[in-house]
DNA sequence: GCATAAGTTGTAATTTTACTACATTTTGTG
DNA sequence: CACAAAATGTAGTAAAATTACAACTTATGC
């Protein structure tokens, strides 16, 4: 656990001199890890043993051990945190906050993904006769993206934005078909219905949605993504990115499963695009 | 820079005894940071000064400094690196790699974004009479997503996937219109043409694309995203996510610029969705 | 309001740790 | 094979961290 946070939190439990030490360290943790106990004691205007006691109060073995912990906390700059955008934020602030929140969400999402299920779903996808990707609202563009990816694999892929088309498509599904449904909340009624229809027609239904949601309960397999609450902006942001990344994972798993030859094929698909592009001049 | 990697890389430059030390450290770096120089020397079967020399060869001030660096490398928030997926990777590995690569790309993208331009583009968008989002292939879903976002703002937004529709739409554009074109490479011919058409009709053209590309040269404003090369999978992955996040930033800037009342409005839009969803039972 | 105890802080000595200078060994080269 | 250069180790030294204990501060009960 991050020792800097720990210092901030346990500040109340510190004695007067220990607070001095805490403040000096918090003011400039970067320099603290390069100081000796003597220097730090002098800077905080306390004695060396006080600094040592301060370290032990934080459950470290002593000063060197404390420095190690501190160094680790400082390692990745500042770990990305989900900070909400504030009304008073300027462009600099909100840009940073959004990028960092997105990264933080991805980190959380990564940890919540069930690898077993990923593997199983990749299995199913490679064997599918037809793959459908459906989502509504913000998740529609995720489904759209999935179409783009799997289309290159030369497998029958279906994607509709229209609810009625989605329904009809599922009506016609049969054994061997895989329907992937994408929804952050998992509470969109029409999507839950589609899951039911698809299952009634023997299709395998994979949900990319949140755990224990009504949609999750209707799916054969659930790839749940525990993404922290979206920011206050009343728009799905981070969840969408996590879904997309998961699609990337599935697509990658797909190509890996299909083997070498298949990837050469993929390269050829990419090469056909060349004609539609301006050549990159050699730099 | 990660010192563990550094050790691996400079292994060739080490002397015989130094290699012994390197191997012991690499074998169990976690225990290394908790050992004294004497213990480590004994374990590596070399003398203490050798360990010290080893540390200096890695551009650290000495053994304690080396331990600090090592601790940072081992911190669990290890900065994400763009590691390519390997053929032999299992589900666990490729999932991690993709998530981490995506995060790494976002970090790079964040640093490359020009805040000034973001601010200016937000300005333009808030004042636009009509906003169009166009992209092709993988970028189409990004444009699609942008539509989703800006649609909620109750501004005239346009999005087409079809090239001809895109062209026609641009033909009809006029002063006060903003056309946002999305392309990772910036070399897609038809998109460059669309930029030209839009500009001829007095629209402002904003490009979310790579710097100095043919498309970038045709745009009024360029939001360049320097995203590291996509992985070997022959599919755009990271670039797309960076583009989406940038769209999030623009959308957020938009709502912030529009002020409080506007966001209340946004909340109302969100609330209208409620009827289409299953209520969340209280937990 | 004073005495006493509990807690806090500092001083000085001790121990541990890291570093330096120099001696010895190993390796490579004419 | 001899010599030089590089590598490694030994022993001593300096620095850093820790411990034990003394002095001081603060709080509490009578």
Coordinates of C-alpha atoms (C1' of nucleotides) in Angstrom, one line a residue:
Chain A
X1 CA 0.0 0.0 0.0
X2 CA 1.2 3.5 -0.8
X3 CA 3.2 4.8 2.1
X4 CA 2.7 8.5 1.1
X5 CA -1.1 8.0 1.6
X6 CA -0.4 6.2 4.8
X7 CA 1.6 9.1 6.1
X8 CA -1.2 11.5 5.2
X9 CA -3.8 9.3 6.8
X10 CA -2.0 8.5 10.1
X11 CA -0.9 12.1 10.5
X12 CA -3.3 12.5 13.4
X13 CA -1.7 9.7 15.3
X14 CA 1.7 11.3 15.1
X15 CA 3.4 13.1 17.9
X16 CA 4.5 16.7 17.5
X17 CA 8.0 15.9 16.3
X18 CA 6.8 13.1 14.2
X19 CA 4.5 15.5 12.4
X20 CA 7.5 17.7 11.6
X21 CA 9.2 14.8 10.0
X22 CA 6.0 13.8 8.1
X23 CA 5.6 17.4 6.8
X24 CA 9.2 17.6 5.5
X25 CA 8.8 14.2 3.8
X26 CA 5.5 15.1 2.2
X27 CA 6.8 18.4 1.1
X28 CA 9.6 16.8 -0.9
X29 CA 9.4 13.0 -0.9
X30 CA 11.8 12.9 -3.9
X31 CA 14.6 14.4 -1.9
X32 CA 13.7 12.4 1.2
X33 CA 14.7 9.1 -0.4
X34 CA 18.1 10.5 -1.2
X35 CA 18.8 11.8 2.3
X36 CA 20.4 10.1 5.2
X37 CA 18.7 9.9 8.5
X38 CA 20.9 12.6 9.8
X39 CA 20.1 15.1 7.1
X40 CA 16.4 14.4 7.4
X41 CA 16.6 14.8 11.1
X42 CA 18.4 18.2 10.7
X43 CA 15.8 19.3 8.1
X44 CA 12.9 18.4 10.3
X45 CA 14.7 19.9 13.3
X46 CA 14.4 16.7 15.4
X47 CA 16.8 14.1 16.5
X48 CA 17.8 11.1 14.5
X49 CA 16.0 8.5 16.7
X50 CA 12.8 10.5 16.3
X51 CA 13.1 10.0 12.6
X52 CA 13.7 6.3 13.2
X53 CA 10.7 6.0 15.5
X54 CA 8.6 7.8 12.8
X55 CA 9.6 5.1 10.4
X56 CA 8.7 2.3 12.7
X57 CA 5.3 3.8 13.4
X58 CA 4.6 3.3 9.8
X59 CA 5.3 -0.4 10.1
X60 CA 8.7 -0.4 8.4
X61 CA 11.7 -2.1 9.8
X62 CA 13.7 1.2 10.1
X63 CA 14.9 4.1 8.1
X64 CA 16.4 2.2 5.1
X65 CA 13.3 0.1 4.8
X66 CA 11.2 3.2 5.0
X67 CA 13.1 4.7 2.2
X68 CA 12.5 1.6 0.1
X69 CA 8.8 1.9 0.6
X70 CA 8.9 5.6 -0.2
X71 CA 10.8 4.9 -3.3
X72 CA 8.2 2.4 -4.4
X73 CA 5.4 4.8 -3.8
X74 CA 7.2 7.4 -5.9
X75 CA 8.1 4.9 -8.6
X76 CA 5.5 5.4 -11.3
X77 CA 5.3 9.2 -10.9
X78 CA 1.8 9.5 -9.5
X79 CA -0.3 6.4 -9.9
X80 CA -3.2 7.3 -12.0
X81 CA -6.3 8.1 -10.1
X82 CA -9.9 8.6 -11.0
X83 CA -10.3 12.3 -10.4
X84 CA -13.5 14.0 -11.3
X85 CA -13.4 16.9 -13.6
X86 CA -14.2 20.1 -11.8
X87 CA -16.1 23.1 -13.1
X88 CA -13.1 25.4 -12.6
X89 CA -10.7 23.1 -14.5
X90 CA -8.9 24.7 -17.4
X91 CA -8.0 22.7 -20.6
X92 CA -4.7 21.5 -19.1
X93 CA -6.4 20.1 -16.0
X94 CA -9.4 18.4 -17.6
X95 CA -7.2 16.9 -20.4
X96 CA -4.9 15.4 -17.8
X97 CA -7.7 14.2 -15.6
X98 CA -9.6 12.5 -18.4
X99 CA -6.5 10.7 -19.7
X100 CA -5.5 9.7 -16.2
X101 CA -8.9 8.5 -15.2
X102 CA -9.1 6.5 -18.3
X103 CA -5.8 4.8 -17.5
X104 CA -6.9 4.2 -14.0
X105 CA -10.1 2.6 -15.2
X106 CA -8.2 0.4 -17.6
X107 CA -6.0 -0.8 -14.7
X108 CA -9.0 -1.7 -12.6
X109 CA -10.7 -3.4 -15.6
X110 CA -7.6 -5.4 -16.3
X111 CA -7.6 -6.8 -12.8
X112 CA -11.2 -7.6 -12.9
X113 CA -11.2 -9.6 -16.2
X114 CA -11.6 -13.3 -15.7
X115 CA -9.0 -14.9 -17.9
X116 CA -10.7 -18.2 -17.9
X117 CA -13.8 -16.7 -19.5
X118 CA -11.7 -14.8 -22.0
X119 CA -10.1 -18.0 -23.0
X120 CA -13.4 -19.8 -23.3
X121 CA -15.0 -17.0 -25.3
X122 CA -12.0 -16.9 -27.7
X123 CA -12.6 -20.6 -28.1
X124 CA -16.2 -20.1 -29.0
X125 CA -15.5 -17.3 -31.3
X126 CA -12.9 -19.2 -33.3
X127 CA -15.5 -22.0 -33.8
X128 CA -18.5 -19.8 -34.4
X129 CA -20.4 -20.0 -37.7
X130 CA -21.6 -16.5 -37.3
X131 CA -20.6 -13.8 -34.9
X132 CA -22.9 -10.9 -34.0
X133 CA -22.0 -7.7 -32.1
X134 CA -24.8 -5.7 -30.7
X135 CA -24.9 -2.7 -28.4
X136 CA -27.0 0.4 -28.0
X137 CA -26.2 4.0 -27.4
X138 CA -22.6 4.4 -26.4
X139 CA -22.0 0.7 -26.6
X140 CA -23.1 0.8 -30.3
X141 CA -19.8 2.2 -31.3
X142 CA -18.0 -0.5 -29.4
X143 CA -20.0 -3.1 -31.3
X144 CA -19.2 -1.2 -34.5
X145 CA -15.5 -1.4 -33.6
X146 CA -15.7 -5.1 -33.0
X147 CA -17.3 -5.5 -36.4
X148 CA -14.3 -3.7 -37.9
X149 CA -11.9 -6.0 -36.2
X150 CA -13.5 -9.3 -36.8
X151 CA -14.5 -8.4 -40.3
X152 CA -10.8 -8.6 -41.2
X153 CA -10.7 -12.2 -40.0
X154 CA -12.9 -13.3 -42.9
X155 CA -15.5 -14.7 -40.6
X156 CA -19.2 -14.0 -41.0
X157 CA -19.8 -11.0 -38.7
X158 CA -23.0 -9.1 -38.2
X159 CA -23.6 -5.7 -36.6
X160 CA -26.8 -3.7 -36.4
X161 CA -27.5 -0.5 -34.7
X162 CA -31.2 -0.8 -35.2
X163 CA -33.1 -2.7 -32.4
X164 CA -35.5 -4.4 -34.8
X165 CA -32.7 -5.6 -37.1
X166 CA -30.9 -6.9 -34.0
X167 CA -34.0 -8.8 -33.0
X168 CA -34.6 -10.2 -36.4
X169 CA -31.0 -11.2 -36.7
X170 CA -31.2 -13.1 -33.4
X171 CA -34.5 -14.8 -34.4
X172 CA -32.6 -16.3 -37.3
X173 CA -29.7 -17.4 -35.3
X174 CA -29.0 -21.1 -34.8
X175 CA -26.6 -23.4 -33.1
X176 CA -23.0 -22.5 -33.6
X177 CA -23.7 -18.8 -33.7
X178 CA -22.3 -16.5 -31.1
X179 CA -24.0 -13.3 -30.1
X180 CA -21.9 -10.7 -28.2
X181 CA -23.9 -8.1 -26.4
X182 CA -22.3 -5.0 -25.1
X183 CA -23.8 -2.8 -22.3
X184 CA -22.1 -1.0 -19.5
X185 CA -25.1 -1.1 -17.1
X186 CA -26.6 -4.4 -18.3
X187 CA -30.0 -2.9 -17.7
X188 CA -31.1 -1.9 -21.1
X189 CA -34.4 -3.7 -21.6
X190 CA -34.3 -4.3 -25.3
X191 CA -30.8 -5.8 -25.1
X192 CA -31.9 -8.2 -22.4
X193 CA -34.7 -9.2 -24.6
X194 CA -32.3 -9.8 -27.4
X195 CA -30.3 -12.0 -25.2
X196 CA -33.4 -14.1 -24.5
X197 CA -34.3 -14.4 -28.1
X198 CA -30.8 -15.4 -29.1
X199 CA -30.7 -18.1 -26.5
X200 CA -34.1 -19.4 -27.4
X201 CA -32.6 -20.0 -30.9
X202 CA -29.7 -21.9 -29.5
X203 CA -27.1 -19.2 -30.0
X204 CA -24.4 -18.7 -27.5
X205 CA -24.7 -15.4 -25.8
X206 CA -21.7 -13.6 -24.5
X207 CA -22.2 -10.5 -22.5
X208 CA -19.7 -7.7 -22.0
X209 CA -21.4 -6.1 -19.2
X210 CA -21.4 -5.6 -15.5
X211 CA -21.7 -8.5 -13.1
X212 CA -25.0 -9.6 -11.7
X213 CA -26.9 -7.3 -14.0
X214 CA -30.2 -8.5 -15.7
X215 CA -28.3 -8.8 -18.9
X216 CA -25.5 -10.9 -17.3
X217 CA -28.1 -13.3 -16.0
X218 CA -29.4 -14.0 -19.5
X219 CA -26.0 -14.7 -21.0
X220 CA -24.2 -18.0 -21.5
X221 CA -20.9 -16.3 -20.7
X222 CA -20.3 -13.0 -19.0
X223 CA -17.2 -11.0 -19.4
X224 CA -17.7 -8.6 -16.6
X225 CA -15.7 -5.4 -16.4
X226 CA -15.7 -3.7 -13.1
X227 CA -15.0 -0.2 -14.2
X228 CA -15.2 2.6 -11.6
X229 CA -18.1 4.9 -11.8
X230 CA -17.9 7.2 -14.8
X231 CA -17.1 10.8 -14.0
X232 CA -19.9 13.3 -13.4
X233 CA -20.2 14.2 -17.0
X234 CA -23.4 12.1 -17.5
X235 CA -21.7 10.2 -20.3
X236 CA -20.2 6.8 -20.4
X237 CA -16.5 7.3 -21.0
X238 CA -14.1 5.0 -19.2
X239 CA -16.5 2.0 -19.4
X240 CA -16.5 2.3 -23.2
X241 CA -12.7 2.3 -23.4
X242 CA -12.5 -0.8 -21.2
X243 CA -15.0 -2.6 -23.4
X244 CA -13.0 -1.7 -26.5
X245 CA -9.8 -2.9 -25.0
X246 CA -11.5 -6.1 -24.1
X247 CA -12.5 -6.5 -27.7
X248 CA -8.9 -6.0 -28.6
X249 CA -8.0 -8.8 -26.3
X250 CA -10.6 -11.1 -27.8
X251 CA -9.5 -10.2 -31.4
X252 CA -5.9 -10.9 -30.4
X253 CA -6.7 -14.2 -28.8
X254 CA -8.6 -15.0 -32.0
X255 CA -5.6 -14.4 -34.2
X256 CA -3.3 -16.3 -31.9
X257 CA -5.6 -19.3 -31.8
X258 CA -5.8 -19.3 -35.6
X259 CA -2.1 -19.5 -36.0
X260 CA 0.6 -18.3 -38.3
X261 CA -1.0 -18.7 -41.7
X262 CA -4.0 -16.8 -40.6
X263 CA -1.9 -13.8 -39.6
X264 CA -0.2 -13.8 -42.9
X265 CA -3.6 -13.5 -44.4
X266 CA -4.3 -10.6 -42.1
X267 CA -1.3 -8.9 -43.4
X268 CA -2.5 -9.2 -46.9
X269 CA -5.9 -7.7 -45.9
X270 CA -3.9 -4.8 -44.5
X271 CA -1.8 -4.5 -47.7
X272 CA -4.9 -4.2 -49.9
X273 CA -5.6 -0.9 -48.1
X274 CA -2.4 0.5 -49.5
X275 CA -3.9 1.6 -52.7
X276 CA -6.3 3.9 -50.9
X277 CA -3.5 5.7 -49.1
X278 CA -0.8 8.1 -49.9
X279 CA 2.6 6.5 -49.7
X280 CA 4.6 7.4 -46.7
X281 CA 7.7 9.1 -48.0
X282 CA 10.9 7.7 -46.6
X283 CA 12.3 9.7 -43.7
Chain B
X1 CA 14.4 4.0 -16.6
X2 CA 13.8 0.5 -15.4
X3 CA 17.0 -0.8 -13.8
X4 CA 16.0 -4.4 -14.1
X5 CA 15.9 -4.0 -17.9
X6 CA 19.1 -2.1 -17.7
X7 CA 20.8 -5.0 -16.0
X8 CA 19.5 -7.5 -18.6
X9 CA 20.7 -5.3 -21.4
X10 CA 24.1 -4.5 -20.1
X11 CA 24.8 -8.0 -19.0
X12 CA 27.3 -8.4 -21.9
X13 CA 29.4 -5.5 -20.6
X14 CA 29.7 -7.1 -17.1
X15 CA 32.8 -8.9 -15.9
X16 CA 32.6 -12.4 -14.7
X17 CA 32.0 -11.6 -11.0
X18 CA 29.6 -8.8 -11.9
X19 CA 27.5 -11.3 -13.9
X20 CA 27.3 -13.5 -10.8
X21 CA 25.8 -10.5 -9.0
X22 CA 23.5 -9.7 -11.8
X23 CA 22.2 -13.2 -11.9
X24 CA 21.5 -13.4 -8.2
X25 CA 19.7 -10.1 -8.3
X26 CA 17.6 -11.0 -11.4
X27 CA 16.8 -14.3 -9.9
X28 CA 15.2 -12.7 -6.9
X29 CA 15.1 -9.0 -7.0
X30 CA 12.5 -8.8 -4.3
X31 CA 14.9 -10.3 -1.8
X32 CA 17.8 -8.2 -3.1
X33 CA 16.3 -5.0 -2.0
X34 CA 16.1 -6.3 1.6
X35 CA 19.7 -7.5 1.7
X36 CA 22.8 -5.7 2.8
X37 CA 25.8 -5.4 0.6
X38 CA 27.4 -8.1 2.7
X39 CA 24.6 -10.6 2.3
X40 CA 24.4 -10.0 -1.4
X41 CA 28.1 -10.5 -1.8
X42 CA 28.0 -13.7 0.1
X43 CA 25.1 -15.0 -2.0
X44 CA 26.8 -14.1 -5.2
X45 CA 30.1 -15.5 -3.9
X46 CA 32.0 -12.3 -4.6
X47 CA 33.5 -9.6 -2.4
X48 CA 31.6 -6.6 -1.2
X49 CA 33.5 -4.1 -3.3
X50 CA 32.6 -6.1 -6.4
X51 CA 28.9 -5.6 -5.6
X52 CA 29.6 -1.9 -5.1
X53 CA 31.4 -1.7 -8.4
X54 CA 28.5 -3.5 -10.0
X55 CA 26.2 -0.8 -8.7
X56 CA 28.3 2.0 -10.0
X57 CA 28.5 0.4 -13.4
X58 CA 24.8 0.9 -13.6
X59 CA 25.2 4.6 -13.0
X60 CA 24.0 4.6 -9.5
X61 CA 25.8 6.4 -6.6
X62 CA 26.4 3.2 -4.7
X63 CA 24.7 0.2 -3.2
X64 CA 21.9 2.1 -1.3
X65 CA 21.1 4.2 -4.3
X66 CA 21.0 1.0 -6.4
X67 CA 18.6 -0.5 -4.0
X68 CA 16.4 2.5 -4.3
X69 CA 16.3 2.2 -8.1
X70 CA 15.6 -1.5 -7.8
X71 CA 12.8 -0.9 -5.5
X72 CA 11.2 1.5 -7.9
X73 CA 11.5 -0.9 -10.7
X74 CA 9.7 -3.5 -8.6
X75 CA 7.0 -1.2 -7.4
X76 CA 3.7 -2.7 -8.4
X77 CA 2.8 0.3 -10.4
X78 CA 5.5 -0.5 -12.8
X79 CA 5.2 2.0 -15.7
X80 CA 3.3 0.3 -18.4
X81 CA 5.4 -0.7 -21.4
X82 CA 4.4 -1.4 -24.9
X83 CA 5.2 -5.0 -25.2
X84 CA 4.3 -6.9 -28.3
X85 CA 2.1 -9.9 -28.1
X86 CA 4.0 -13.0 -28.8
X87 CA 2.9 -16.1 -30.6
X88 CA 3.5 -18.3 -27.5
X89 CA 1.5 -16.0 -25.2
X90 CA -1.3 -17.6 -23.2
X91 CA -4.6 -15.8 -22.4
X92 CA -3.1 -14.4 -19.2
X93 CA -0.1 -12.9 -21.0
X94 CA -1.8 -11.3 -24.0
X95 CA -4.6 -9.9 -21.9
X96 CA -2.1 -8.2 -19.7
X97 CA 0.1 -7.0 -22.6
X98 CA -2.8 -5.5 -24.4
X99 CA -4.2 -3.7 -21.4
X100 CA -0.7 -2.4 -20.5
X101 CA 0.2 -1.4 -24.0
X102 CA -3.0 0.5 -24.2
X103 CA -2.3 2.3 -21.0
X104 CA 1.3 3.1 -22.2
X105 CA -0.1 4.5 -25.4
X106 CA -2.5 6.7 -23.5
X107 CA 0.3 8.0 -21.4
X108 CA 2.3 8.9 -24.5
X109 CA -0.7 10.4 -26.2
X110 CA -1.5 12.5 -23.2
X111 CA 2.0 14.0 -23.3
X112 CA 1.8 14.8 -27.0
X113 CA -1.5 16.6 -27.0
X114 CA -1.3 20.3 -27.6
X115 CA -3.5 21.9 -25.0
X116 CA -3.6 25.1 -26.9
X117 CA -5.2 23.4 -29.8
X118 CA -7.6 21.5 -27.7
X119 CA -8.7 24.7 -26.2
X120 CA -9.1 26.4 -29.5
X121 CA -11.0 23.4 -31.0
X122 CA -13.4 23.4 -28.0
X123 CA -13.9 27.0 -28.7
X124 CA -14.8 26.3 -32.3
X125 CA -17.1 23.4 -31.4
X126 CA -19.1 25.4 -28.9
X127 CA -19.7 28.1 -31.6
X128 CA -20.3 25.7 -34.5
X129 CA -23.5 25.7 -36.4
X130 CA -23.1 22.1 -37.4
X131 CA -20.5 19.6 -36.4
X132 CA -19.6 16.6 -38.6
X133 CA -17.5 13.6 -37.6
X134 CA -16.0 11.5 -40.3
X135 CA -13.6 8.6 -40.2
X136 CA -13.1 5.5 -42.3
X137 CA -12.3 1.9 -41.3
X138 CA -11.3 1.7 -37.7
X139 CA -11.7 5.4 -37.2
X140 CA -15.3 5.2 -38.3
X141 CA -16.3 3.8 -34.9
X142 CA -14.5 6.7 -33.3
X143 CA -16.5 9.1 -35.3
X144 CA -19.6 7.1 -34.4
X145 CA -18.7 7.5 -30.8
X146 CA -18.2 11.2 -31.2
X147 CA -21.7 11.4 -32.7
X148 CA -23.1 9.7 -29.6
X149 CA -21.4 12.1 -27.3
X150 CA -22.2 15.4 -29.1
X151 CA -25.7 14.3 -30.0
X152 CA -26.5 14.6 -26.3
X153 CA -25.5 18.2 -26.3
X154 CA -28.4 19.1 -28.5
X155 CA -26.2 20.5 -31.3
X156 CA -26.6 19.6 -34.9
X157 CA -24.2 16.7 -35.4
X158 CA -23.6 14.7 -38.5
X159 CA -21.9 11.4 -39.0
X160 CA -21.7 9.2 -42.1
X161 CA -19.8 6.0 -42.7
X162 CA -20.4 6.2 -46.4
X163 CA -17.7 8.1 -48.4
X164 CA -20.2 9.6 -50.8
X165 CA -22.5 10.8 -48.1
X166 CA -19.5 12.3 -46.4
X167 CA -18.5 14.1 -49.6
X168 CA -22.0 15.4 -50.2
X169 CA -22.3 16.6 -46.6
X170 CA -19.1 18.5 -46.9
X171 CA -20.3 20.0 -50.3
X172 CA -23.2 21.5 -48.4
X173 CA -21.2 22.9 -45.5
X174 CA -20.8 26.6 -45.0
X175 CA -19.2 29.1 -42.7
X176 CA -19.6 28.2 -39.1
X177 CA -19.5 24.5 -39.7
X178 CA -16.8 22.4 -38.2
X179 CA -15.8 19.1 -39.8
X180 CA -13.8 16.8 -37.6
X181 CA -11.8 14.2 -39.5
X182 CA -10.3 11.2 -37.8
X183 CA -7.5 9.1 -39.2
X184 CA -4.6 7.5 -37.5
X185 CA -2.2 7.5 -40.5
X186 CA -3.6 10.6 -42.1
X187 CA -2.9 9.0 -45.5
X188 CA -6.3 7.9 -46.5
X189 CA -6.9 9.5 -49.9
X190 CA -10.6 9.9 -49.7
X191 CA -10.5 11.6 -46.3
X192 CA -7.9 14.0 -47.6
X193 CA -10.2 14.9 -50.4
X194 CA -13.0 15.5 -48.0
X195 CA -10.9 17.9 -46.0
X196 CA -10.3 19.8 -49.2
X197 CA -13.9 19.9 -50.1
X198 CA -14.9 21.1 -46.7
X199 CA -12.4 23.8 -46.7
X200 CA -13.4 25.0 -50.1
X201 CA -16.9 25.4 -48.6
X202 CA -15.6 27.6 -45.8
X203 CA -16.0 25.0 -43.1
X204 CA -13.4 24.7 -40.4
X205 CA -11.6 21.4 -40.7
X206 CA -10.2 19.8 -37.5
X207 CA -8.0 16.7 -38.0
X208 CA -7.4 14.1 -35.3
X209 CA -4.5 12.5 -37.0
X210 CA -0.8 12.2 -37.0
X211 CA 1.5 15.2 -37.4
X212 CA 2.8 16.2 -40.8
X213 CA 0.6 13.7 -42.6
X214 CA -1.2 14.7 -45.9
X215 CA -4.4 15.0 -44.0
X216 CA -2.8 17.2 -41.4
X217 CA -1.7 19.6 -44.1
X218 CA -5.2 20.1 -45.3
X219 CA -6.7 20.9 -41.9
X220 CA -7.3 24.2 -40.3
X221 CA -6.4 22.7 -36.9
X222 CA -4.6 19.5 -36.2
X223 CA -4.9 17.6 -33.0
X224 CA -2.0 15.3 -33.4
X225 CA -1.7 12.2 -31.4
X226 CA 1.7 10.7 -31.3
X227 CA 0.8 7.1 -30.4
X228 CA 3.5 4.4 -30.5
X229 CA 3.3 2.0 -33.4
X230 CA 0.5 -0.4 -33.0
X231 CA 1.3 -3.9 -32.1
X232 CA 2.1 -6.6 -34.6
X233 CA -1.5 -7.6 -35.0
X234 CA -2.1 -5.7 -38.2
X235 CA -5.0 -3.8 -36.7
X236 CA -5.2 -0.4 -35.3
X237 CA -5.7 -0.7 -31.5
X238 CA -4.0 1.8 -29.3
X239 CA -4.4 4.7 -31.7
X240 CA -8.1 4.2 -31.7
X241 CA -8.3 4.3 -27.9
X242 CA -6.2 7.5 -27.9
X243 CA -8.6 9.1 -30.4
X244 CA -11.6 8.2 -28.3
X245 CA -10.1 9.6 -25.2
X246 CA -9.3 12.8 -27.1
X247 CA -13.0 12.9 -28.1
X248 CA -13.8 12.6 -24.4
X249 CA -11.6 15.5 -23.7
X250 CA -13.3 17.6 -26.4
X251 CA -16.7 16.7 -25.1
X252 CA -15.8 17.5 -21.6
X253 CA -14.3 20.8 -22.6
X254 CA -17.5 21.5 -24.5
X255 CA -19.8 20.9 -21.5
X256 CA -17.5 22.9 -19.2
X257 CA -17.6 25.8 -21.6
X258 CA -21.3 25.7 -21.8
X259 CA -21.7 26.1 -18.1
X260 CA -23.9 24.8 -15.3
X261 CA -27.4 25.1 -16.9
X262 CA -26.2 23.1 -19.8
X263 CA -25.1 20.2 -17.6
X264 CA -28.4 20.1 -15.9
X265 CA -29.8 19.7 -19.3
X266 CA -27.5 16.8 -19.9
X267 CA -28.6 15.1 -16.8
X268 CA -32.2 15.3 -18.1
X269 CA -31.2 13.7 -21.3
X270 CA -29.7 10.9 -19.3
X271 CA -32.8 10.6 -17.1
X272 CA -35.0 10.0 -20.2
X273 CA -33.1 6.8 -20.7
X274 CA -34.4 5.5 -17.5
X275 CA -37.6 4.2 -18.9
X276 CA -35.7 1.9 -21.2
X277 CA -33.8 0.3 -18.4
X278 CA -34.4 -2.1 -15.6
X279 CA -34.3 -0.3 -12.3
X280 CA -31.3 -1.0 -10.2
X281 CA -32.5 -2.6 -7.0
X282 CA -31.1 -1.1 -3.9
X283 CA -28.1 -2.9 -2.5
Chain C
dG1 C1' -1.7 23.2 42.4
dC2 C1' 1.5 19.8 43.1
dA3 C1' 3.2 15.0 42.6
dT4 C1' 3.5 11.3 39.8
dA5 C1' 3.2 8.6 35.9
dA6 C1' 3.0 8.1 31.0
dG7 C1' 4.6 9.6 27.0
dT8 C1' 7.9 12.2 24.1
dT9 C1' 12.4 13.7 22.7
dG10 C1' 17.3 14.0 22.8
dT11 C1' 22.4 12.5 23.9
dA12 C1' 25.8 9.4 23.5
dA13 C1' 27.5 4.9 22.7
dT14 C1' 27.3 0.8 19.9
dT15 C1' 26.6 -1.8 16.0
dT16 C1' 25.9 -2.3 11.4
dT17 C1' 26.7 -1.0 6.8
dA18 C1' 29.0 0.9 2.9
dC19 C1' 33.1 2.7 1.0
dT20 C1' 38.2 3.5 0.0
dA21 C1' 42.9 2.4 -0.7
dC22 C1' 45.8 -0.8 -1.7
dA23 C1' 47.5 -5.7 -2.5
dT24 C1' 46.8 -9.8 -5.0
dT25 C1' 45.2 -12.5 -8.7
dT26 C1' 43.7 -13.3 -13.3
dT27 C1' 43.5 -12.4 -18.1
dG28 C1' 45.2 -11.0 -22.4
dT29 C1' 49.1 -9.6 -25.6
dG30 C1' 53.5 -8.9 -27.9
Chain D
dC1 C1' 57.0 -16.3 -21.2
dA2 C1' 57.0 -11.7 -19.5
dC3 C1' 54.6 -7.7 -19.0
dA4 C1' 50.7 -4.8 -18.7
dA5 C1' 45.9 -4.2 -18.0
dA6 C1' 42.0 -5.5 -15.9
dA7 C1' 39.5 -7.8 -12.3
dT8 C1' 38.9 -9.2 -7.7
dG9 C1' 39.7 -9.4 -2.9
dT10 C1' 41.5 -7.8 1.9
dA11 C1' 41.7 -4.8 5.5
dG12 C1' 41.0 -0.6 7.3
dT13 C1' 38.0 3.7 7.6
dA14 C1' 34.2 6.5 7.4
dA15 C1' 29.4 7.0 7.6
dA16 C1' 25.0 5.7 8.7
dA17 C1' 21.5 3.6 11.6
dT18 C1' 20.1 1.7 15.8
dT19 C1' 20.0 1.1 20.8
dA20 C1' 20.0 2.2 25.6
dC21 C1' 19.2 5.5 28.6
dA22 C1' 18.6 10.1 30.5
dA23 C1' 16.1 14.5 30.4
dC24 C1' 12.2 16.7 29.5
dT25 C1' 7.1 17.6 28.6
dT26 C1' 2.4 16.7 29.2
dA27 C1' -1.5 14.9 31.3
dT28 C1' -4.0 13.1 35.5
dG29 C1' -5.4 12.3 40.1
dC30 C1' -5.5 13.8 44.8

